[in-house]
PDB file of C-alpha atoms and ligand atoms in Angstrom:
ATOM      1  CA  MET A   1     230.569 222.419 195.712  1.00 96.00           C
ATOM      2  CA  LEU A   2     227.301 220.496 195.540  1.00 98.00           C
ATOM      3  CA  ILE A   3     226.027 218.111 198.201  1.00 98.00           C
ATOM      4  CA  GLY A   4     223.375 215.442 197.655  1.00 98.00           C
ATOM      5  CA  ILE A   5     220.985 214.858 200.561  1.00 99.00           C
ATOM      6  CA  LEU A   6     219.111 211.571 200.722  1.00 98.00           C
ATOM      7  CA  ALA A   7     215.493 212.708 201.071  1.00 98.00           C
ATOM      8  CA  LEU A   8     213.526 209.457 201.175  1.00 98.00           C
ATOM      9  CA  GLN A   9     212.425 209.855 204.770  1.00 96.00           C
ATOM     10  CA  GLY A  10     213.518 211.389 208.072  1.00 97.00           C
ATOM     11  CA  ALA A  11     215.277 214.613 209.017  1.00 97.00           C
ATOM     12  CA  PHE A  12     216.611 215.789 205.645  1.00 98.00           C
ATOM     13  CA  LEU A  13     215.065 219.289 205.803  1.00 98.00           C
ATOM     14  CA  GLU A  14     217.099 220.057 208.908  1.00 98.00           C
ATOM     15  CA  HIS A  15     220.322 219.238 207.040  1.00 98.00           C
ATOM     16  CA  GLU A  16     219.164 221.513 204.248  1.00 98.00           C
ATOM     17  CA  SER A  17     218.776 224.420 206.624  1.00 98.00           C
ATOM     18  CA  MET A  18     222.294 223.820 207.987  1.00 98.00           C
ATOM     19  CA  LEU A  19     223.684 223.933 204.437  1.00 98.00           C
ATOM     20  CA  ASP A  20     221.580 227.048 203.696  1.00 98.00           C
ATOM     21  CA  ARG A  21     223.195 228.734 206.696  1.00 98.00           C
ATOM     22  CA  LEU A  22     226.643 227.690 205.439  1.00 98.00           C
ATOM     23  CA  GLY A  23     225.866 228.871 201.900  1.00 98.00           C
ATOM     24  CA  THR A  24     226.589 225.391 200.501  1.00 98.00           C
ATOM     25  CA  PRO A  25     224.448 224.273 197.539  1.00 98.00           C
ATOM     26  CA  TYR A  26     222.636 220.951 197.752  1.00 98.00           C
ATOM     27  CA  PHE A  27     219.975 218.874 196.037  1.00 98.00           C
ATOM     28  CA  GLU A  28     217.553 216.198 197.258  1.00 98.00           C
ATOM     29  CA  ILE A  29     217.826 212.555 196.239  1.00 98.00           C
ATOM     30  CA  ARG A  30     214.509 210.666 196.152  1.00 98.00           C
ATOM     31  CA  ASN A  31     214.908 208.477 193.095  1.00 98.00           C
ATOM     32  CA  LEU A  32     217.357 207.562 190.331  1.00 97.00           C
ATOM     33  CA  LYS A  33     216.397 210.552 188.199  1.00 98.00           C
ATOM     34  CA  ASP A  34     217.659 212.860 190.935  1.00 98.00           C
ATOM     35  CA  LEU A  35     221.196 211.476 190.749  1.00 98.00           C
ATOM     36  CA  ARG A  36     223.772 213.849 189.325  1.00 98.00           C
ATOM     37  CA  PRO A  37     227.452 214.474 190.030  1.00 98.00           C
ATOM     38  CA  MET A  38     227.968 215.472 193.642  1.00 98.00           C
ATOM     39  CA  ASP A  39     230.890 216.309 195.906  1.00 98.00           C
ATOM     40  CA  GLY A  40     229.427 214.839 199.067  1.00 98.00           C
ATOM     41  CA  LEU A  41     226.401 212.889 200.301  1.00 99.00           C
ATOM     42  CA  ILE A  42     224.382 213.327 203.512  1.00 99.00           C
ATOM     43  CA  LEU A  43     222.394 210.398 204.940  1.00 98.00           C
ATOM     44  CA  PRO A  44     219.942 211.859 207.483  1.00 98.00           C
ATOM     45  CA  GLY A  45     218.414 210.443 210.614  1.00 97.00           C
ATOM     46  CA  GLY A  46     215.078 208.674 210.438  1.00 97.00           C
ATOM     47  CA  GLU A  47     214.414 204.963 210.451  1.00 97.00           C
ATOM     48  CA  SER A  48     217.229 202.878 209.004  1.00 97.00           C
ATOM     49  CA  THR A  49     215.129 199.837 208.063  1.00 97.00           C
ATOM     50  CA  THR A  50     212.646 202.021 206.161  1.00 97.00           C
ATOM     51  CA  MET A  51     215.397 203.996 204.470  1.00 98.00           C
ATOM     52  CA  GLY A  52     217.216 200.788 203.545  1.00 98.00           C
ATOM     53  CA  LYS A  53     214.035 199.419 201.977  1.00 98.00           C
ATOM     54  CA  LEU A  54     213.249 202.633 200.068  1.00 98.00           C
ATOM     55  CA  LEU A  55     216.849 202.848 198.828  1.00 98.00           C
ATOM     56  CA  ARG A  56     216.506 199.366 197.348  1.00 98.00           C
ATOM     57  CA  ASP A  57     212.973 199.962 196.003  1.00 98.00           C
ATOM     58  CA  GLU A  58     214.114 203.136 194.220  1.00 98.00           C
ATOM     59  CA  GLY A  59     217.185 201.482 192.709  1.00 98.00           C
ATOM     60  CA  LEU A  60     219.388 203.953 194.570  1.00 98.00           C
ATOM     61  CA  PHE A  61     221.137 201.418 196.747  1.00 98.00           C
ATOM     62  CA  GLU A  62     223.759 200.111 194.287  1.00 98.00           C
ATOM     63  CA  PRO A  63     224.697 203.421 192.634  1.00 98.00           C
ATOM     64  CA  LEU A  64     225.058 205.227 195.968  1.00 98.00           C
ATOM     65  CA  ARG A  65     227.023 202.362 197.519  1.00 98.00           C
ATOM     66  CA  GLU A  66     229.360 202.366 194.538  1.00 98.00           C
ATOM     67  CA  LEU A  67     229.976 206.114 194.933  1.00 98.00           C
ATOM     68  CA  ILE A  68     230.766 205.687 198.647  1.00 98.00           C
ATOM     69  CA  VAL A  69     233.070 202.723 197.996  1.00 98.00           C
ATOM     70  CA  ASN A  70     234.873 204.840 195.406  1.00 98.00           C
ATOM     71  CA  GLY A  71     235.546 207.566 197.961  1.00 98.00           C
ATOM     72  CA  LEU A  72     232.632 210.004 197.746  1.00 98.00           C
ATOM     73  CA  PRO A  73     232.617 211.877 201.094  1.00 98.00           C
ATOM     74  CA  VAL A  74     229.560 210.815 203.083  1.00 99.00           C
ATOM     75  CA  PHE A  75     228.081 212.054 206.353  1.00 99.00           C
ATOM     76  CA  GLY A  76     225.565 209.811 208.149  1.00 98.00           C
ATOM     77  CA  THR A  77     223.633 211.008 211.180  1.00 98.00           C
ATOM     78  CA  CYS A  78     221.863 208.537 213.457  1.00 98.00           C
ATOM     79  CA  ALA A  79     219.961 206.223 211.075  1.00 98.00           C
ATOM     80  CA  GLY A  80     222.427 207.453 208.421  1.00 98.00           C
ATOM     81  CA  LEU A  81     225.289 206.079 210.514  1.00 98.00           C
ATOM     82  CA  ILE A  82     223.420 202.765 210.813  1.00 98.00           C
ATOM     83  CA  LEU A  83     223.180 202.656 206.992  1.00 98.00           C
ATOM     84  CA  LEU A  84     226.986 202.948 206.795  1.00 98.00           C
ATOM     85  CA  ALA A  85     227.876 200.381 209.475  1.00 98.00           C
ATOM     86  CA  LYS A  86     229.361 197.034 208.448  1.00 98.00           C
ATOM     87  CA  LYS A  87     227.761 195.373 211.450  1.00 98.00           C
ATOM     88  CA  ILE A  88     224.520 196.079 213.318  1.00 97.00           C
ATOM     89  CA  ASP A  89     224.683 194.105 216.557  1.00 96.00           C
ATOM     90  CA  ASN A  90     220.901 193.855 217.011  1.00 94.00           C
ATOM     91  CA  ASP A  91     219.794 193.593 213.381  1.00 94.00           C
ATOM     92  CA  SER A  92     220.635 190.800 210.967  1.00 92.00           C
ATOM     93  CA  ARG A  93     220.418 193.132 207.986  1.00 95.00           C
ATOM     94  CA  THR A  94     223.086 195.652 207.020  1.00 98.00           C
ATOM     95  CA  HIS A  95     222.824 198.348 204.346  1.00 98.00           C
ATOM     96  CA  PHE A  96     225.726 200.147 202.620  1.00 98.00           C
ATOM     97  CA  ALA A  97     228.127 198.407 205.029  1.00 98.00           C
ATOM     98  CA  THR A  98     231.061 200.608 204.049  1.00 98.00           C
ATOM     99  CA  MET A  99     232.270 201.730 207.488  1.00 98.00           C
ATOM    100  CA  ASP A 100     234.238 199.415 209.772  1.00 98.00           C
ATOM    101  CA  VAL A 101     232.095 199.894 212.864  1.00 98.00           C
ATOM    102  CA  ASP A 102     229.680 197.767 214.876  1.00 98.00           C
ATOM    103  CA  VAL A 103     226.590 199.742 215.903  1.00 98.00           C
ATOM    104  CA  VAL A 104     223.748 198.985 218.279  1.00 97.00           C
ATOM    105  CA  ARG A 105     220.347 200.369 217.246  1.00 96.00           C
ATOM    106  CA  ASN A 106     218.093 202.113 219.786  1.00 91.00           C
ATOM    107  CA  ALA A 107     220.970 201.623 222.155  1.00 90.00           C
ATOM    108  CA  TYR A 108     219.889 203.874 224.996  1.00 84.00           C
ATOM    109  CA  GLY A 109     216.705 202.069 225.980  1.00 72.00           C
ATOM    110  CA  ARG A 110     213.352 203.616 226.846  1.00 65.00           C
ATOM    111  CA  GLN A 111     214.331 205.841 229.731  1.00 64.00           C
ATOM    112  CA  LEU A 112     216.945 207.665 227.717  1.00 68.00           C
ATOM    113  CA  GLY A 113     215.116 207.409 224.384  1.00 78.00           C
ATOM    114  CA  SER A 114     215.936 211.045 223.659  1.00 89.00           C
ATOM    115  CA  PHE A 115     218.333 213.449 225.341  1.00 92.00           C
ATOM    116  CA  ARG A 116     220.590 216.414 224.708  1.00 95.00           C
ATOM    117  CA  ILE A 117     224.005 217.071 226.170  1.00 95.00           C
ATOM    118  CA  GLU A 118     227.149 219.019 225.408  1.00 97.00           C
ATOM    119  CA  ALA A 119     230.325 217.030 224.840  1.00 98.00           C
ATOM    120  CA  PRO A 120     233.661 217.409 223.079  1.00 98.00           C
ATOM    121  CA  MET A 121     234.284 216.053 219.605  1.00 98.00           C
ATOM    122  CA  ASP A 122     237.777 215.745 218.120  1.00 97.00           C
ATOM    123  CA  GLY A 123     238.644 218.558 215.758  1.00 92.00           C
ATOM    124  CA  VAL A 124     235.332 220.284 216.441  1.00 96.00           C
ATOM    125  CA  GLY A 125     235.247 221.372 220.101  1.00 97.00           C
ATOM    126  CA  THR A 126     232.449 221.052 222.643  1.00 98.00           C
ATOM    127  CA  ILE A 127     229.119 220.961 220.871  1.00 98.00           C
ATOM    128  CA  PRO A 128     225.458 220.279 221.621  1.00 97.00           C
ATOM    129  CA  MET A 129     224.473 216.688 220.822  1.00 97.00           C
ATOM    130  CA  VAL A 130     220.826 215.708 220.356  1.00 96.00           C
ATOM    131  CA  PHE A 131     220.097 211.976 220.610  1.00 96.00           C
ATOM    132  CA  ILE A 132     216.751 210.538 219.429  1.00 94.00           C
ATOM    133  CA  ARG A 133     216.328 206.777 219.779  1.00 93.00           C
ATOM    134  CA  ALA A 134     219.969 206.812 218.844  1.00 95.00           C
ATOM    135  CA  PRO A 135     222.425 204.072 218.091  1.00 95.00           C
ATOM    136  CA  TYR A 136     225.920 204.039 219.494  1.00 96.00           C
ATOM    137  CA  VAL A 137     229.043 202.476 218.106  1.00 98.00           C
ATOM    138  CA  ALA A 138     229.982 199.426 220.139  1.00 97.00           C
ATOM    139  CA  LYS A 139     233.307 198.931 218.402  1.00 97.00           C
ATOM    140  CA  THR A 140     235.517 200.562 215.791  1.00 98.00           C
ATOM    141  CA  ASN A 141     237.478 198.268 213.505  1.00 97.00           C
ATOM    142  CA  GLY A 142     240.006 198.708 210.715  1.00 96.00           C
ATOM    143  CA  SER A 143     240.975 202.310 210.114  1.00 97.00           C
ATOM    144  CA  SER A 144     237.844 203.848 211.642  1.00 98.00           C
ATOM    145  CA  ARG A 145     238.632 206.479 214.282  1.00 98.00           C
ATOM    146  CA  ILE A 146     236.681 207.560 217.347  1.00 98.00           C
ATOM    147  CA  LEU A 147     235.866 211.297 217.337  1.00 98.00           C
ATOM    148  CA  ALA A 148     233.572 211.490 220.379  1.00 98.00           C
ATOM    149  CA  THR A 149     232.337 209.425 223.282  1.00 98.00           C
ATOM    150  CA  VAL A 150     229.498 210.074 225.713  1.00 96.00           C
ATOM    151  CA  ASP A 151     229.287 208.081 228.945  1.00 91.00           C
ATOM    152  CA  GLY A 152     231.797 205.604 227.591  1.00 94.00           C
ATOM    153  CA  HIS A 153     229.883 205.030 224.355  1.00 96.00           C
ATOM    154  CA  ILE A 154     231.267 205.986 220.970  1.00 98.00           C
ATOM    155  CA  VAL A 155     229.013 208.559 219.293  1.00 98.00           C
ATOM    156  CA  ALA A 156     231.096 210.001 216.433  1.00 98.00           C
ATOM    157  CA  VAL A 157     233.453 208.214 214.048  1.00 98.00           C
ATOM    158  CA  ARG A 158     235.431 208.847 210.911  1.00 98.00           C
ATOM    159  CA  GLN A 159     236.966 206.468 208.424  1.00 98.00           C
ATOM    160  CA  GLY A 160     238.622 208.226 205.499  1.00 98.00           C
ATOM    161  CA  ASN A 161     235.914 210.235 203.770  1.00 98.00           C
ATOM    162  CA  GLN A 162     233.120 208.704 205.845  1.00 98.00           C
ATOM    163  CA  LEU A 163     231.837 210.629 208.864  1.00 98.00           C
ATOM    164  CA  GLY A 164     229.151 209.303 211.197  1.00 98.00           C
ATOM    165  CA  THR A 165     227.422 210.650 214.289  1.00 98.00           C
ATOM    166  CA  ALA A 166     224.952 208.829 216.520  1.00 98.00           C
ATOM    167  CA  PHE A 167     223.500 212.242 217.422  1.00 97.00           C
ATOM    168  CA  HIS A 168     221.797 214.859 215.245  1.00 97.00           C
ATOM    169  CA  PRO A 169     223.995 217.931 214.700  1.00 97.00           C
ATOM    170  CA  GLU A 170     221.297 219.228 212.350  1.00 97.00           C
ATOM    171  CA  LEU A 171     218.863 219.559 215.274  1.00 96.00           C
ATOM    172  CA  ALA A 172     221.103 221.957 217.208  1.00 96.00           C
ATOM    173  CA  PRO A 173     222.159 225.445 216.112  1.00 95.00           C
ATOM    174  CA  ASP A 174     225.885 224.657 216.009  1.00 97.00           C
ATOM    175  CA  LEU A 175     227.278 224.333 212.473  1.00 98.00           C
ATOM    176  CA  SER A 176     230.681 222.870 213.286  1.00 98.00           C
ATOM    177  CA  VAL A 177     230.054 219.199 212.406  1.00 98.00           C
ATOM    178  CA  HIS A 178     228.684 220.240 209.008  1.00 98.00           C
ATOM    179  CA  ARG A 179     231.768 222.453 208.610  1.00 98.00           C
ATOM    180  CA  LEU A 180     233.942 219.426 209.386  1.00 98.00           C
ATOM    181  CA  PHE A 181     232.151 217.506 206.636  1.00 98.00           C
ATOM    182  CA  ILE A 182     232.777 220.346 204.182  1.00 98.00           C
ATOM    183  CA  ASP A 183     236.466 220.301 205.217  1.00 98.00           C
ATOM    184  CA  ILE A 184     236.557 216.548 204.477  1.00 98.00           C
ATOM    185  CA  ILE A 185     235.126 217.259 201.006  1.00 98.00           C
ATOM    186  CA  ASN A 186     237.675 220.016 200.378  1.00 98.00           C
ATOM    187  CA  GLU A 187     240.541 217.769 201.561  1.00 96.00           C
ATOM    188  CA  HIS A 188     239.305 215.017 199.274  1.00 94.00           C
ATOM    189  CA  GLN A 189     239.272 217.376 196.306  1.00 92.00           C
ATOM    190  CA  GLY A 190     242.759 218.628 197.243  1.00 85.00           C
TER     191      GLY A 190
HETATM  192  N1  LIG B   1     216.124 204.342 215.815  1.00 88.36           N
HETATM  193  C1  LIG B   1     216.395 204.651 214.447  1.00 88.36           C
HETATM  194  C2  LIG B   1     216.908 203.436 213.682  1.00 88.36           C
HETATM  195  O1  LIG B   1     217.226 202.463 214.286  1.00 88.36           O
HETATM  196  C3  LIG B   1     217.393 205.792 214.322  1.00 88.36           C
HETATM  197  C4  LIG B   1     216.845 207.023 214.991  1.00 88.36           C
HETATM  198  C5  LIG B   1     217.211 208.308 214.347  1.00 88.36           C
HETATM  199  O2  LIG B   1     217.735 208.368 213.229  1.00 88.36           O
HETATM  200  N2  LIG B   1     216.868 209.386 215.023  1.00 88.36           N
HETATM  201  O3  LIG B   1     217.001 203.455 212.502  1.00 88.36           O
END
């Protein structure tokens, strides 16, 4: 198994250390030359507008979108989830737009800009969740499924091979969300 990690900006190193702990091989994607066959793709947290721009500047946008549309398992955390969303309620621009969810960027306001809690997630158990200027999902559409809510807001979703969390599992010691992603890849490969 080999996982590609988008490494244009943001918290990609933290995902790498999770995969190191799981013994799962990965490579970084910064430009077109880095692209090679992969079994799954991680879109890290960071700043979605910047990542969206760099993806387009580097010519990575179309090839990666095509892979996702064709079923490549993808895991987006925070800004990564925003990149996947078909609708961003407070931004006129969307990015990959492959997941049937409406998200709200920076949804928790100033007071709650960043926080950590423990909450249950479907199929995973109760886990630490670190939120940093996080989005939440205002609405799931189509076949997207809610996996976790916090204070009535949707914070984890899955649609087929696409997994998204508004929080950063890679900033807490618990490996279970990354394990779930690896299970999705294994299921996909049958
Ligand atoms: N606020 C960022 C955005 O809107 C996301 C924050 C994060 O990824 N930690 O893109």
